[in-house]
PDB file of C-alpha atoms in Angstrom:
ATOM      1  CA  UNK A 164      20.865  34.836 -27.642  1.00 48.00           C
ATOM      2  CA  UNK A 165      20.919  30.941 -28.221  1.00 48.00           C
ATOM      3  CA  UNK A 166      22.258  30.249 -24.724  1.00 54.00           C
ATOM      4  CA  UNK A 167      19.267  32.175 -23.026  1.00 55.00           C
ATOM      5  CA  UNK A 168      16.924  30.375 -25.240  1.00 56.00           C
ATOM      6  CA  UNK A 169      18.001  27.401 -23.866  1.00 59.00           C
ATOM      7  CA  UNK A 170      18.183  28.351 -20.487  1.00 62.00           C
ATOM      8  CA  UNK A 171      14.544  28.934 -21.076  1.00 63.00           C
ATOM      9  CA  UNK A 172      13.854  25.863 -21.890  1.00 63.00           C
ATOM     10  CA  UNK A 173      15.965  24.280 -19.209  1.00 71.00           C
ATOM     11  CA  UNK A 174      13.876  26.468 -16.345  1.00 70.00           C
ATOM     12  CA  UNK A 175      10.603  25.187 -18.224  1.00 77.00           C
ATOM     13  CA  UNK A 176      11.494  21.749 -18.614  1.00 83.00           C
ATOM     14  CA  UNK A 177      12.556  21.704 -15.162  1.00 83.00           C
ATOM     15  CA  UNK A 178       9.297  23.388 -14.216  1.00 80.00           C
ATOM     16  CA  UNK A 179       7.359  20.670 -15.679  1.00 87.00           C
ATOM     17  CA  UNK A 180       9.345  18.205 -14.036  1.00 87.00           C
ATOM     18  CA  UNK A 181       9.001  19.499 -10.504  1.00 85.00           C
ATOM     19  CA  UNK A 182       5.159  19.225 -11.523  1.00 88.00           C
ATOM     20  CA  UNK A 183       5.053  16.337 -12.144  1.00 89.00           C
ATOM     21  CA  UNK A 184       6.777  15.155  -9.508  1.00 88.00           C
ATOM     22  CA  UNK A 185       4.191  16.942  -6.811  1.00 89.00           C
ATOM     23  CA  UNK A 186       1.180  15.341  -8.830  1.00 92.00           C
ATOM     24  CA  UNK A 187       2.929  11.951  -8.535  1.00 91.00           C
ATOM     25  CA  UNK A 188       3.505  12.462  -4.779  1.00 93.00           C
ATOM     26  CA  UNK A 189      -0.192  13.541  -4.261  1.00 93.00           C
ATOM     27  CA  UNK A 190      -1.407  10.147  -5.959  1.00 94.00           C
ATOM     28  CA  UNK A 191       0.743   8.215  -4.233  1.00 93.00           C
ATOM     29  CA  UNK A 192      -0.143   9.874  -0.994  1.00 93.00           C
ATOM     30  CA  UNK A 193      -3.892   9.273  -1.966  1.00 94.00           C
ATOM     31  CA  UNK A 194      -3.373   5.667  -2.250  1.00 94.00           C
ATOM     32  CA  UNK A 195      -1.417   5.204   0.942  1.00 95.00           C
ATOM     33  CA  UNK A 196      -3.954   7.193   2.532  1.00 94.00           C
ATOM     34  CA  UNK A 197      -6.731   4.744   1.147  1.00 93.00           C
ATOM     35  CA  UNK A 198      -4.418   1.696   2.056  1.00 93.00           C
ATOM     36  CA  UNK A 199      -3.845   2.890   5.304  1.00 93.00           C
ATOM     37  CA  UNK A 200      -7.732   3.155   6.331  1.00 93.00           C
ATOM     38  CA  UNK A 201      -8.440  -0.269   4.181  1.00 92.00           C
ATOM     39  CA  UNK A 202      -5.922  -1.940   7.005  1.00 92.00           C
ATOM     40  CA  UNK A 203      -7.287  -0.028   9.816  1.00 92.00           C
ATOM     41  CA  UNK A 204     -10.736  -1.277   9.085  1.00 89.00           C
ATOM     42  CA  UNK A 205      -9.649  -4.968   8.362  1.00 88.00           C
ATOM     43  CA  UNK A 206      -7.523  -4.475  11.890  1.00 88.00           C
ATOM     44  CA  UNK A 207     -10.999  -3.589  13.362  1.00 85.00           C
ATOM     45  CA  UNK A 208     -12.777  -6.632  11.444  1.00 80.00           C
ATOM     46  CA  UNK A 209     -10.160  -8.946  12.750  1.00 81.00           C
ATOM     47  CA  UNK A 210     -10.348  -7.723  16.586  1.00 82.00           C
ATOM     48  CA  UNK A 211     -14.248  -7.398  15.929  1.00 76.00           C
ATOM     49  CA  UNK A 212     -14.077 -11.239  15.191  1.00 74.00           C
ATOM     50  CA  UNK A 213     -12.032 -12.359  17.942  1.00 77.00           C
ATOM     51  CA  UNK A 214     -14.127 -10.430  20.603  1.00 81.00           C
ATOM     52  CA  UNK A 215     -17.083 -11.987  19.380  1.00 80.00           C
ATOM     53  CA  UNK A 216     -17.115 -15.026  17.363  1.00 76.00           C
ATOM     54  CA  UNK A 217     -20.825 -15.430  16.537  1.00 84.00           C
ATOM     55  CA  UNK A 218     -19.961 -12.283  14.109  1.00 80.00           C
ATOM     56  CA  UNK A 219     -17.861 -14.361  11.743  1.00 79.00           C
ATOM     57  CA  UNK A 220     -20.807 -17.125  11.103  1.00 85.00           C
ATOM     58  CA  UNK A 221     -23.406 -13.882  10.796  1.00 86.00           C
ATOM     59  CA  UNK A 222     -20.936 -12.515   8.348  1.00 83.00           C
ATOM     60  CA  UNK A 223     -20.503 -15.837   6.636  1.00 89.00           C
ATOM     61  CA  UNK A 224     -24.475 -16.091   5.960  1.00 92.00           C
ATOM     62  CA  UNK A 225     -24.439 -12.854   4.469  1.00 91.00           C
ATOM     63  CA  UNK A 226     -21.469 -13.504   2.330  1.00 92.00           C
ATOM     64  CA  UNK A 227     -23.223 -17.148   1.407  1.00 93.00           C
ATOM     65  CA  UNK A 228     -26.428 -15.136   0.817  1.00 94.00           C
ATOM     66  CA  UNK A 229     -24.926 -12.449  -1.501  1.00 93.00           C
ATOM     67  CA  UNK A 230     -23.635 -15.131  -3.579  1.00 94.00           C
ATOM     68  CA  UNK A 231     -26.758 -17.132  -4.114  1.00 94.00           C
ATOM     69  CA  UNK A 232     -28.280 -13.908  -5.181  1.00 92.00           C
ATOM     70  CA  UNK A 233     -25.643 -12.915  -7.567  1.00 91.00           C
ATOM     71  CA  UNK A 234     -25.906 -16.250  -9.276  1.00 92.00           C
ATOM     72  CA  UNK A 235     -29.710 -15.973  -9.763  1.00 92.00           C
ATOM     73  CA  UNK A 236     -29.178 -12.481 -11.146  1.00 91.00           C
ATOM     74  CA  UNK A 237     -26.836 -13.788 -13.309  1.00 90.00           C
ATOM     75  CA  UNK A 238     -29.124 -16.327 -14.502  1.00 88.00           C
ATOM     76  CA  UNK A 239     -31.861 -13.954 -14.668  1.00 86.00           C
ATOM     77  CA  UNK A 240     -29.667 -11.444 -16.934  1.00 84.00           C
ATOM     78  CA  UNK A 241     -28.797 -14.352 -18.907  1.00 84.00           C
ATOM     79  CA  UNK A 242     -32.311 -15.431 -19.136  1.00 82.00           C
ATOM     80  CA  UNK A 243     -33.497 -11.726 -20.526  1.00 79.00           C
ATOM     81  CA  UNK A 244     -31.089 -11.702 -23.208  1.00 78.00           C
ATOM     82  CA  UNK A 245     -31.750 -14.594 -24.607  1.00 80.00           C
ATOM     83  CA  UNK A 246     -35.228 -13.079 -25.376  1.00 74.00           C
TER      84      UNK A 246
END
C-alpha cells in the first residue's frame, strides 16, 4: 500500500514538474518573441537612418525636445509639492 502511495506522489510531483516546465517555456518564448520584434524594429530604425539621414537630426530634436519637457515637469511636480 506504501509503495503505491508513493508512486502517487512520484506521478504528481512529476506532473507538476512537467508544468512547470511548459509555463517556463511559454515565458521564455514570450520574451524572445518580444526581443525578436524589438531588433527587427531597431534593424528598420537603423536602415531607416542610413536611407535618409535628415531622419536622425528630426529624431534628435524630438529626443532633445522630450527632455526639456520632462525636466520642466519635473520642476513643475516639484514645485506643487512643495505647496
Amino acid at each position: 500500500m506504501a509503495e503505491s502511495e508513493s508512486q502517487e506522489g512520484d506521478d504528481d510531483n512529476r506532473g507538476n514538474k512537467v508544468q512547470n516546465l511548459n509555463m517556463d517555456m511559454e515565458e521564455l518564448l514570450e520574451k524572445m518573441e518580444k526581443l525578436t520584434v524589438h531588433a527587427a524594429w531597431m534593424a528598420y530604425d537603423c536602415i531607416s537612418i542610413q536611407t535618409n539621414p535628415d531622419l536622425h537630426d528630426a529624431m534628435q530634436h524630438l529626443e532633445d525636445a522630450f527632455l526639456m519637457c520632462k525636466e520642466q515637469m519635473e520642476k513643475k511636480w516639484q514645485e506643487v509639492l512643495m505647496e
